[in-house]
CSV table of C-alpha atoms in Angstrom, one decimal:
chain,number,residue,atom,x,y,z
C,1,MET,CA,-3.4,-61.8,0.2
C,2,LEU,CA,-1.2,-64.5,-1.1
C,3,HIS,CA,-0.6,-65.6,-4.4
C,4,PRO,CA,-0.7,-69.2,-4.3
C,5,ARG,CA,3.1,-69.3,-5.8
C,6,ALA,CA,4.1,-67.2,-2.7
C,7,ARG,CA,2.0,-69.5,-0.2
C,8,THR,CA,3.9,-72.5,-1.6
C,9,MET,CA,7.1,-70.3,-1.1
C,10,LEU,CA,6.5,-69.1,2.0
C,11,LEU,CA,5.6,-73.6,3.5
C,12,LEU,CA,8.3,-74.2,2.5
C,13,SER,CA,10.9,-71.0,4.2
C,14,LEU,CA,10.7,-72.6,7.8
C,15,PRO,CA,11.9,-76.1,6.4
C,16,ALA,CA,14.4,-74.6,4.4
C,17,LEU,CA,15.6,-72.7,7.2
C,18,MET,CA,16.3,-75.5,9.5
C,19,ILE,CA,17.5,-77.9,6.7
C,20,GLY,CA,20.4,-75.1,6.3
C,21,ILE,CA,21.2,-74.4,10.0
C,22,ALA,CA,21.2,-78.3,10.4
C,23,SER,CA,23.6,-78.7,7.4
C,24,SER,CA,26.3,-76.3,8.8
C,25,LEU,CA,25.8,-77.8,11.9
C,26,ILE,CA,26.8,-81.4,10.6
C,27,LEU,CA,29.5,-79.4,9.0
C,28,VAL,CA,31.2,-77.7,11.7
C,29,VAL,CA,30.5,-80.6,14.2
C,30,VAL,CA,33.0,-82.5,12.3
C,31,MET,CA,35.5,-80.5,11.3
C,32,LYS,CA,35.6,-79.3,14.8
C,33,VAL,CA,36.3,-83.1,16.1
C,34,ALA,CA,38.7,-83.7,12.6
C,35,ALA,CA,40.6,-80.7,13.9
C,36,LEU,CA,40.7,-81.6,17.4
C,37,LEU,CA,41.6,-85.5,16.6
C,38,GLN,CA,44.5,-83.3,13.9
C,39,THR,CA,45.6,-81.6,17.0
C,40,ILE,CA,46.3,-84.4,18.9
C,41,LEU,CA,47.8,-86.7,15.5
C,42,TRP,CA,50.2,-84.3,14.6
C,43,GLN,CA,51.4,-81.8,17.5
C,44,SER,CA,50.9,-83.8,21.0
C,45,ILE,CA,51.6,-86.9,20.1
C,46,PRO,CA,54.7,-86.0,18.4
C,47,LEU,CA,55.7,-83.8,20.8
C,48,SER,CA,55.2,-86.2,24.2
C,49,LEU,CA,57.2,-88.8,21.7
C,50,GLY,CA,60.0,-86.6,21.5
C,51,VAL,CA,59.6,-86.2,18.0
C,52,GLY,CA,59.5,-83.2,15.5
C,53,LEU,CA,56.6,-82.3,14.0
C,54,ASP,CA,58.4,-82.6,10.4
C,55,SER,CA,59.4,-86.1,10.9
C,56,ARG,CA,59.5,-87.7,8.3
C,57,VAL,CA,59.1,-91.2,10.0
C,58,TRP,CA,56.0,-89.7,11.1
C,59,ILE,CA,54.3,-89.1,8.1
C,60,VAL,CA,54.6,-92.2,6.6
C,61,VAL,CA,53.7,-93.5,9.5
C,62,MET,CA,50.5,-91.6,9.9
C,63,LEU,CA,49.4,-91.6,6.7
C,64,THR,CA,49.7,-95.4,6.4
C,65,LEU,CA,48.0,-96.3,10.0
C,66,THR,CA,45.2,-93.7,8.7
C,67,GLY,CA,44.8,-95.4,5.6
C,68,LEU,CA,44.3,-98.8,8.2
C,69,ALA,CA,42.0,-96.7,9.9
C,70,VAL,CA,39.9,-95.6,7.1
C,71,GLY,CA,39.7,-99.4,5.4
C,72,LEU,CA,38.8,-100.4,8.8
C,73,VAL,CA,35.6,-98.0,9.1
C,74,ILE,CA,35.2,-99.3,5.3
C,75,ARG,CA,34.8,-102.5,5.9
C,76,TYR,CA,33.4,-103.6,9.2
C,77,SER,CA,30.6,-100.6,9.0
C,78,PRO,CA,26.9,-100.4,7.7
C,79,GLY,CA,26.9,-100.1,4.1
C,80,HIS,CA,30.5,-99.7,3.4
C,81,ALA,CA,30.4,-96.1,5.4
C,82,GLY,CA,28.4,-95.2,2.0
C,83,PRO,CA,29.4,-94.5,-1.7
C,84,ASP,CA,32.7,-94.2,-3.3
C,85,PRO,CA,33.0,-90.4,-4.0
C,86,ALA,CA,35.2,-91.1,-6.8
C,87,LEU,CA,32.8,-92.6,-8.1
C,88,GLU,CA,30.4,-90.2,-8.0
C,89,PRO,CA,29.3,-86.6,-8.1
C,90,LEU,CA,29.6,-83.3,-5.7
C,91,ILE,CA,25.6,-83.9,-5.4
C,92,GLY,CA,24.4,-87.2,-5.9
C,93,ALA,CA,21.7,-89.2,-5.2
C,94,PRO,CA,20.3,-89.7,-1.4
C,95,THR,CA,21.0,-92.8,0.0
C,96,GLY,CA,19.8,-94.4,3.2
C,97,THR,CA,20.6,-93.2,6.9
C,98,GLY,CA,22.2,-96.8,8.0
C,99,PRO,CA,26.2,-95.9,6.1
C,100,LEU,CA,26.3,-92.5,7.5
C,101,PRO,CA,28.5,-92.7,11.2
C,102,GLY,CA,30.9,-95.1,8.8
C,103,LEU,CA,31.2,-92.5,6.4
C,104,ILE,CA,30.6,-89.4,8.9
C,105,LEU,CA,33.7,-91.3,11.4
C,106,ALA,CA,35.8,-92.3,7.7
C,107,LEU,CA,35.8,-88.4,7.0
C,108,ILE,CA,37.1,-86.9,10.3
C,109,ILE,CA,39.9,-90.0,10.7
C,110,GLY,CA,41.1,-88.8,7.2
C,111,LEU,CA,40.7,-85.5,7.5
C,112,ALA,CA,42.8,-85.8,11.2
C,113,GLY,CA,45.5,-87.9,9.6
C,114,GLY,CA,46.3,-85.6,6.8
C,115,VAL,CA,44.8,-87.3,3.2
C,116,SER,CA,44.4,-84.9,0.8
C,117,LEU,CA,40.8,-84.9,0.1
C,118,GLY,CA,38.1,-81.8,1.3
C,119,PRO,CA,35.1,-82.7,3.3
C,120,GLU,CA,32.2,-81.4,0.9
C,121,HIS,CA,31.5,-84.7,-1.2
C,122,PRO,CA,30.8,-86.5,2.6
C,123,ILE,CA,29.5,-83.7,4.1
C,124,MET,CA,27.0,-83.5,1.4
C,125,SER,CA,25.5,-87.2,1.1
C,126,VAL,CA,25.4,-87.0,5.0
C,127,ASN,CA,23.2,-83.9,4.6
C,128,ILE,CA,21.0,-85.0,1.3
C,129,ALA,CA,19.8,-88.6,3.6
C,130,LEU,CA,19.4,-86.8,6.3
C,131,ALA,CA,17.1,-84.5,4.6
C,132,VAL,CA,15.4,-87.4,2.6
C,133,ALA,CA,14.8,-89.6,5.4
C,134,ILE,CA,13.1,-86.5,7.6
C,135,GLY,CA,11.3,-84.8,5.4
C,136,ALA,CA,9.5,-87.6,4.0
C,137,ARG,CA,8.0,-88.7,7.8
C,138,VAL,CA,7.0,-85.1,8.1
C,139,PHE,CA,6.3,-83.8,5.0
C,140,PRO,CA,5.6,-86.5,3.0
C,141,ARG,CA,3.9,-84.7,0.1
C,142,VAL,CA,7.4,-83.0,-0.9
C,143,ASN,CA,9.3,-85.7,-2.7
C,144,ALA,CA,12.6,-86.5,-2.5
C,145,LEU,CA,14.2,-84.3,-5.6
C,146,ASP,CA,12.9,-81.3,-3.3
C,147,TRP,CA,14.7,-82.5,0.1
C,148,THR,CA,18.0,-83.1,-2.2
C,149,ILE,CA,18.0,-79.8,-3.5
C,150,LEU,CA,17.4,-77.6,-0.1
C,151,ALA,CA,20.5,-79.9,1.6
C,152,ALA,CA,22.8,-79.4,-1.3
C,153,SER,CA,21.8,-75.7,-0.5
C,154,GLY,CA,22.3,-75.5,2.6
C,155,THR,CA,25.9,-77.5,2.5
C,156,ILE,CA,27.0,-75.7,-0.2
C,157,GLY,CA,26.3,-72.3,2.2
C,158,ALA,CA,27.8,-73.8,5.1
C,159,LEU,CA,31.0,-74.7,3.5
C,160,PHE,CA,31.8,-71.6,1.2
C,161,GLY,CA,30.4,-69.2,3.7
C,162,THR,CA,27.8,-67.5,0.8
C,163,PRO,CA,24.5,-68.3,-0.4
C,164,VAL,CA,26.3,-66.9,-3.9
C,165,ALA,CA,27.0,-70.3,-5.4
C,166,ALA,CA,24.3,-72.1,-4.5
C,167,ALA,CA,22.8,-69.7,-6.6
C,168,LEU,CA,25.0,-70.0,-8.9
C,169,VAL,CA,25.6,-73.7,-9.2
C,170,PHE,CA,21.1,-74.4,-9.0
C,171,SER,CA,20.1,-71.6,-11.1
C,172,GLN,CA,21.3,-73.8,-13.9
C,173,THR,CA,19.2,-77.2,-13.5
C,174,LEU,CA,16.6,-75.2,-12.0
C,175,SER,CA,15.1,-73.9,-14.7
C,176,GLY,CA,11.9,-71.7,-15.1
C,177,ASN,CA,8.9,-71.5,-16.7
C,178,GLY,CA,5.5,-69.7,-17.4
C,179,GLU,CA,4.1,-70.5,-14.2
C,180,ALA,CA,7.0,-71.0,-11.8
C,181,PRO,CA,9.4,-68.6,-12.5
C,182,LEU,CA,13.4,-69.2,-12.0
C,183,TRP,CA,13.8,-66.8,-8.7
C,184,ASP,CA,10.4,-68.7,-7.2
C,185,ARG,CA,12.1,-72.0,-7.7
C,186,LEU,CA,15.3,-70.6,-6.1
C,187,PHE,CA,14.0,-69.2,-3.2
C,188,ALA,CA,13.8,-72.0,-0.5
C,189,PRO,CA,17.6,-73.6,-1.4
C,190,LEU,CA,18.8,-69.5,-1.2
C,191,ILE,CA,17.0,-69.7,2.3
C,192,ALA,CA,18.8,-73.0,3.1
C,193,ALA,CA,22.3,-71.7,1.9
C,194,ALA,CA,22.3,-68.5,4.0
C,195,ALA,CA,20.7,-70.3,6.9
C,196,GLY,CA,24.1,-72.7,6.1
C,197,ALA,CA,26.5,-70.0,5.4
C,198,LEU,CA,25.1,-67.8,8.6
C,199,THR,CA,25.4,-70.7,10.8
C,200,THR,CA,28.9,-71.5,9.7
C,201,SER,CA,29.9,-67.7,10.4
C,202,LEU,CA,29.0,-68.1,13.9
C,203,PHE,CA,31.8,-70.7,14.8
C,204,PHE,CA,34.5,-69.8,11.9
C,205,GLU,CA,35.1,-68.0,9.1
C,206,PRO,CA,35.9,-69.8,5.7
C,207,HIS,CA,39.3,-68.4,4.2
C,208,PHE,CA,39.3,-69.0,1.0
C,209,SER,CA,40.8,-65.0,0.0
C,210,LEU,CA,44.9,-64.6,-0.3
C,211,PRO,CA,46.6,-61.9,-0.3
C,212,ILE,CA,47.6,-61.7,-3.7
C,213,PRO,CA,48.3,-57.8,-4.5
C,214,HIS,CA,45.6,-55.7,-6.5
C,215,TYR,CA,45.2,-55.6,-10.2
C,216,GLY,CA,45.1,-52.7,-11.5
C,217,GLN,CA,43.4,-52.1,-15.2
C,218,MET,CA,42.1,-54.8,-17.4
C,219,ARG,CA,45.1,-55.1,-20.7
C,220,ILE,CA,44.5,-56.7,-23.9
C,221,VAL,CA,47.0,-58.8,-23.4
C,222,ASP,CA,46.1,-59.8,-19.5
C,223,ILE,CA,43.4,-61.3,-21.5
C,224,PHE,CA,45.7,-63.9,-23.7
C,225,SER,CA,47.7,-64.7,-20.6
C,226,GLY,CA,44.5,-65.4,-18.8
C,227,ALA,CA,44.0,-68.0,-21.0
C,228,ILE,CA,46.9,-69.4,-21.9
C,229,VAL,CA,47.2,-70.2,-17.7
C,230,ALA,CA,43.7,-71.4,-17.7
C,231,ILE,CA,44.3,-74.2,-20.8
C,232,ILE,CA,47.9,-74.9,-18.8
C,233,ALA,CA,45.4,-75.6,-15.7
C,234,ILE,CA,43.4,-77.8,-17.5
C,235,ALA,CA,46.0,-79.4,-19.2
C,236,VAL,CA,47.5,-80.2,-15.6
C,237,GLY,CA,44.2,-81.8,-14.5
C,238,MET,CA,43.3,-83.7,-17.5
C,239,VAL,CA,46.3,-86.1,-16.5
C,240,ALA,CA,44.1,-86.5,-13.2
C,241,VAL,CA,41.3,-87.2,-14.8
C,242,TRP,CA,43.5,-89.6,-17.3
C,243,CYS,CA,44.6,-91.0,-14.0
C,244,LEU,CA,42.3,-91.6,-11.7
C,245,PRO,CA,40.0,-94.5,-13.3
C,246,ARG,CA,43.2,-96.4,-13.9
C,247,LEU,CA,44.7,-95.9,-10.6
C,248,HIS,CA,41.2,-96.6,-9.5
C,249,THR,CA,41.2,-99.9,-10.9
C,250,LEU,CA,44.6,-100.9,-10.2
C,251,LEU,CA,44.0,-100.7,-7.0
C,252,HIS,CA,41.1,-102.7,-6.1
C,253,ARG,CA,41.8,-105.5,-7.3
C,254,LEU,CA,43.0,-106.4,-4.7
C,255,LYS,CA,39.3,-106.0,-3.0
C,256,ASN,CA,39.8,-105.8,0.4
C,257,PRO,CA,39.2,-102.3,1.5
C,258,ILE,CA,42.0,-102.2,4.2
C,259,LEU,CA,44.6,-103.7,2.1
C,260,VAL,CA,43.8,-101.1,-0.8
C,261,LEU,CA,43.2,-98.4,2.1
C,262,THR,CA,46.5,-99.1,3.7
C,263,LEU,CA,48.0,-98.9,0.7
C,264,GLY,CA,47.0,-96.0,-0.1
C,265,GLY,CA,47.9,-94.4,3.1
C,266,PHE,CA,51.3,-95.5,2.3
C,267,LEU,CA,51.6,-93.9,-0.7
C,268,LEU,CA,50.3,-90.9,0.8
C,269,GLY,CA,52.9,-90.8,3.4
C,270,LEU,CA,55.6,-91.1,0.8
C,271,LEU,CA,54.4,-87.9,-0.7
C,272,GLY,CA,54.4,-86.2,2.4
C,273,VAL,CA,57.5,-86.6,2.6
C,274,MET,CA,58.7,-85.5,-0.9
C,275,GLY,CA,56.1,-82.6,-1.0
C,276,GLY,CA,57.0,-81.3,2.6
C,277,HIS,CA,53.9,-80.5,5.6
C,278,ILE,CA,51.8,-78.2,3.5
C,279,THR,CA,50.9,-81.0,0.9
C,280,LEU,CA,49.5,-83.1,3.6
C,281,PHE,CA,45.7,-82.1,4.4
C,282,LYS,CA,42.3,-80.6,2.6
C,283,GLY,CA,44.4,-77.8,1.7
C,284,LEU,CA,42.2,-74.7,2.5
C,285,ASP,CA,44.4,-73.5,5.5
C,286,GLU,CA,47.4,-74.4,3.1
C,287,MET,CA,47.4,-72.6,0.7
C,288,GLN,CA,47.5,-70.0,2.8
C,289,GLN,CA,50.5,-70.4,3.5
C,290,LEU,CA,51.6,-70.7,0.5
C,291,ALA,CA,50.3,-66.8,-0.8
C,292,PHE,CA,52.0,-66.0,2.5
C,293,SER,CA,55.7,-67.5,2.0
C,294,GLN,CA,58.4,-65.8,1.0
C,295,THR,CA,61.0,-68.0,0.5
C,296,LEU,CA,59.3,-70.5,-2.1
C,297,THR,CA,60.7,-70.6,-5.6
C,298,ALA,CA,58.9,-71.3,-8.5
C,299,SER,CA,60.3,-74.9,-8.5
C,300,ASP,CA,59.4,-75.0,-4.8
C,301,PHE,CA,55.7,-74.3,-5.9
C,302,MET,CA,55.8,-76.4,-8.8
C,303,LEU,CA,56.9,-79.6,-6.7
C,304,ILE,CA,53.8,-78.6,-4.2
C,305,ALA,CA,50.8,-78.7,-6.8
C,306,MET,CA,52.7,-82.0,-8.5
C,307,VAL,CA,52.6,-83.6,-5.4
C,308,LYS,CA,49.4,-82.6,-4.0
C,309,LEU,CA,47.8,-83.5,-7.1
C,310,ALA,CA,49.4,-86.9,-7.5
C,311,ALA,CA,47.8,-87.0,-3.6
C,312,LEU,CA,44.4,-85.9,-4.7
C,313,VAL,CA,43.9,-88.5,-7.4
C,314,ILE,CA,45.8,-91.5,-4.7
C,315,ALA,CA,43.2,-90.9,-2.1
C,316,ALA,CA,40.3,-90.7,-4.5
C,317,ALA,CA,41.2,-93.2,-5.9
C,318,SER,CA,41.6,-95.1,-2.7
C,319,GLY,CA,38.4,-94.8,-1.4
C,320,PHE,CA,39.2,-92.0,1.4
C,321,ARG,CA,36.3,-90.9,1.9
C,322,GLY,CA,36.2,-87.2,1.0
C,323,GLY,CA,36.1,-84.4,-1.8
C,324,ARG,CA,38.2,-83.2,-4.7
C,325,ILE,CA,37.2,-79.8,-4.5
C,326,PHE,CA,39.8,-78.1,-2.0
C,327,PRO,CA,42.7,-80.1,-2.6
C,328,ALA,CA,42.0,-79.1,-6.5
C,329,VAL,CA,41.6,-75.1,-5.6
C,330,PHE,CA,45.5,-75.6,-3.4
C,331,VAL,CA,47.1,-77.5,-6.2
C,332,ALA,CA,45.5,-74.2,-8.3
C,333,VAL,CA,47.2,-71.6,-6.5
C,334,ALA,CA,50.3,-73.8,-6.3
C,335,LEU,CA,50.4,-73.7,-9.6
C,336,GLY,CA,48.8,-70.1,-10.5
C,337,LEU,CA,52.2,-69.0,-8.3
C,338,MET,CA,54.6,-71.0,-10.1
C,339,LEU,CA,53.3,-69.8,-13.3
C,340,HIS,CA,54.2,-66.1,-11.6
C,341,ALA,CA,57.4,-66.9,-10.3
C,342,HIS,CA,58.4,-68.0,-13.5
C,343,VAL,CA,57.0,-65.3,-16.2
C,344,ASP,CA,57.0,-62.2,-13.0
C,345,ALA,CA,55.4,-59.6,-15.9
C,346,VAL,CA,52.2,-61.8,-15.8
C,347,PRO,CA,50.3,-60.5,-12.6
C,348,ALA,CA,49.8,-62.9,-10.0
C,349,ALA,CA,46.0,-61.9,-9.7
C,350,ILE,CA,46.0,-63.4,-13.3
C,351,THR,CA,47.7,-66.1,-13.1
C,352,VAL,CA,45.6,-68.1,-9.4
C,353,SER,CA,42.4,-66.5,-10.7
C,354,CYS,CA,43.0,-68.6,-14.7
C,355,ALA,CA,44.5,-71.4,-12.3
C,356,ILE,CA,41.7,-71.4,-10.0
C,357,LEU,CA,38.9,-71.3,-13.0
C,358,GLY,CA,40.7,-73.9,-15.1
C,359,LEU,CA,41.2,-76.7,-12.3
C,360,VAL,CA,38.2,-76.5,-10.8
C,361,LEU,CA,36.6,-76.3,-14.1
C,362,VAL,CA,38.6,-79.8,-14.6
C,363,VAL,CA,37.0,-81.3,-11.4
C,364,THR,CA,33.4,-80.1,-11.1
C,365,ARG,CA,32.6,-79.3,-15.0
C,366,ASP,CA,30.2,-76.2,-13.3
C,367,GLY,CA,31.3,-72.9,-15.5
C,368,TRP,CA,29.4,-71.1,-12.2
C,369,LEU,CA,30.8,-72.9,-9.5
C,370,SER,CA,34.7,-72.0,-11.5
C,371,LEU,CA,34.2,-68.9,-11.4
C,372,PHE,CA,32.7,-68.4,-8.2
C,373,MET,CA,35.9,-70.0,-6.5
C,374,ALA,CA,38.5,-68.2,-8.6
C,375,ALA,CA,36.2,-64.7,-7.9
C,376,VAL,CA,36.5,-65.5,-3.9
C,377,VAL,CA,40.0,-67.1,-3.8
C,378,VAL,CA,41.6,-63.4,-5.5
C,379,PRO,CA,38.6,-61.1,-4.5
C,380,ASP,CA,39.1,-58.6,-7.2
C,381,THR,CA,36.1,-57.1,-9.0
C,382,THR,CA,38.4,-55.8,-11.7
C,383,LEU,CA,39.1,-59.4,-12.8
C,384,LEU,CA,35.5,-60.5,-13.2
C,385,PRO,CA,35.2,-59.2,-16.7
C,386,LEU,CA,38.6,-61.3,-17.7
C,387,LEU,CA,37.8,-64.2,-15.3
C,388,CYS,CA,34.1,-64.5,-17.9
C,389,ILE,CA,36.2,-63.9,-21.1
C,390,VAL,CA,38.7,-66.5,-20.3
C,391,MET,CA,35.8,-68.9,-19.4
C,392,LEU,CA,34.8,-69.2,-22.9
C,393,PRO,CA,38.0,-70.9,-24.6
C,394,ALA,CA,38.3,-73.2,-21.9
C,395,TRP,CA,34.6,-74.4,-21.8
C,396,LEU,CA,35.2,-74.6,-25.3
C,397,LEU,CA,38.4,-76.5,-24.8
C,398,LEU,CA,36.5,-79.2,-22.5
C,399,ALA,CA,33.2,-80.2,-24.1
C,400,GLY,CA,32.8,-83.8,-24.1
C,401,LYS,CA,35.8,-84.5,-21.9
C,402,PRO,CA,35.7,-87.2,-19.3
C,403,VAL,CA,34.9,-86.0,-16.0
C,404,MET,CA,36.7,-86.6,-12.7
C,405,MET,CA,35.2,-89.7,-11.7
C,406,ALA,CA,36.2,-93.4,-11.8
C,407,GLN,CA,34.9,-96.1,-13.5
C,408,ARG,CA,31.7,-98.2,-11.3
C,409,ARG,CA,32.5,-102.0,-11.7
C,410,GLU,CA,29.9,-104.8,-13.0
């Protein structure tokens, strides 16, 4: 009764469902363990020692020790805890399973210790490696690329709490043809992404949306304002793009990852003293604090944005295991709130959403993901036409420009 294409899709449904659930569970376990360790390191221990939670000395000591701990893990774990995320895109080639325990441990220590990186890249690497390794044993006729796509889809769904992001990301890579339309090829990845998103929602709900005042009606002048905001965000992001490979080369002249990461942790601690506790960690919870704050001024937002951007570059260049999207969104939110505070005639919904669009575009060079993040953080459908228009000059401006990655040394 079913067409051969339908039977193929049905055959992949169960593996896709299982991969999506497993991808989410791995993310949930890592985030829960990291949150527990963070509470111990940043609340229980300081309180037991009589140290204030915002102590500058504690910030420097904790980040330095975090760098030392991650350096020890990378130096002595099999496979050096996987590839350096600064050298890799978000979705890369599958690795072996040997480095995965060290990679997960390095990620948990970094997340708990306050490093300005998110979980997305290591979790993606772990899920892809496991899916390819197990899938090759259970279904040897399915190639590694298909397992990679399913694991990446499940991880994206789990990270962002919706399968829409995975559909947008893979719609530009899974081009259809006469025999296999696009939606046929998206069928299994969407199942994996939906399973990942639903599983994550059983344990916690990713809070991306901010309490930004509603944007009433689009005006022509707001299109120009949004384009200017996006260009400013791109200019800020390109500074980080220029700095990352150069700092990566400079730091890794030390050769020993223990020295590199300990130095990187110390520098992150100094930045944490400058920007305050709000500039630490991956930035997802901290950007909520930014939006709810009633006391921060334009200069405060500017300082926070610059410190967080510097922390992102140093953390990535030092070799900490983590992703760049979440802290980049935090930087964009701080930048957008700063621009609104400086020119309050431009609605905050425009400054924040367009800043996110521009900065995430610099970091990921993915138009769909940039639009998605802007629309999720500022969930206002009135903004969608404006964001689509603003995307065009932003994309033209970045055409042919280098991406935010370090150069692989021979």
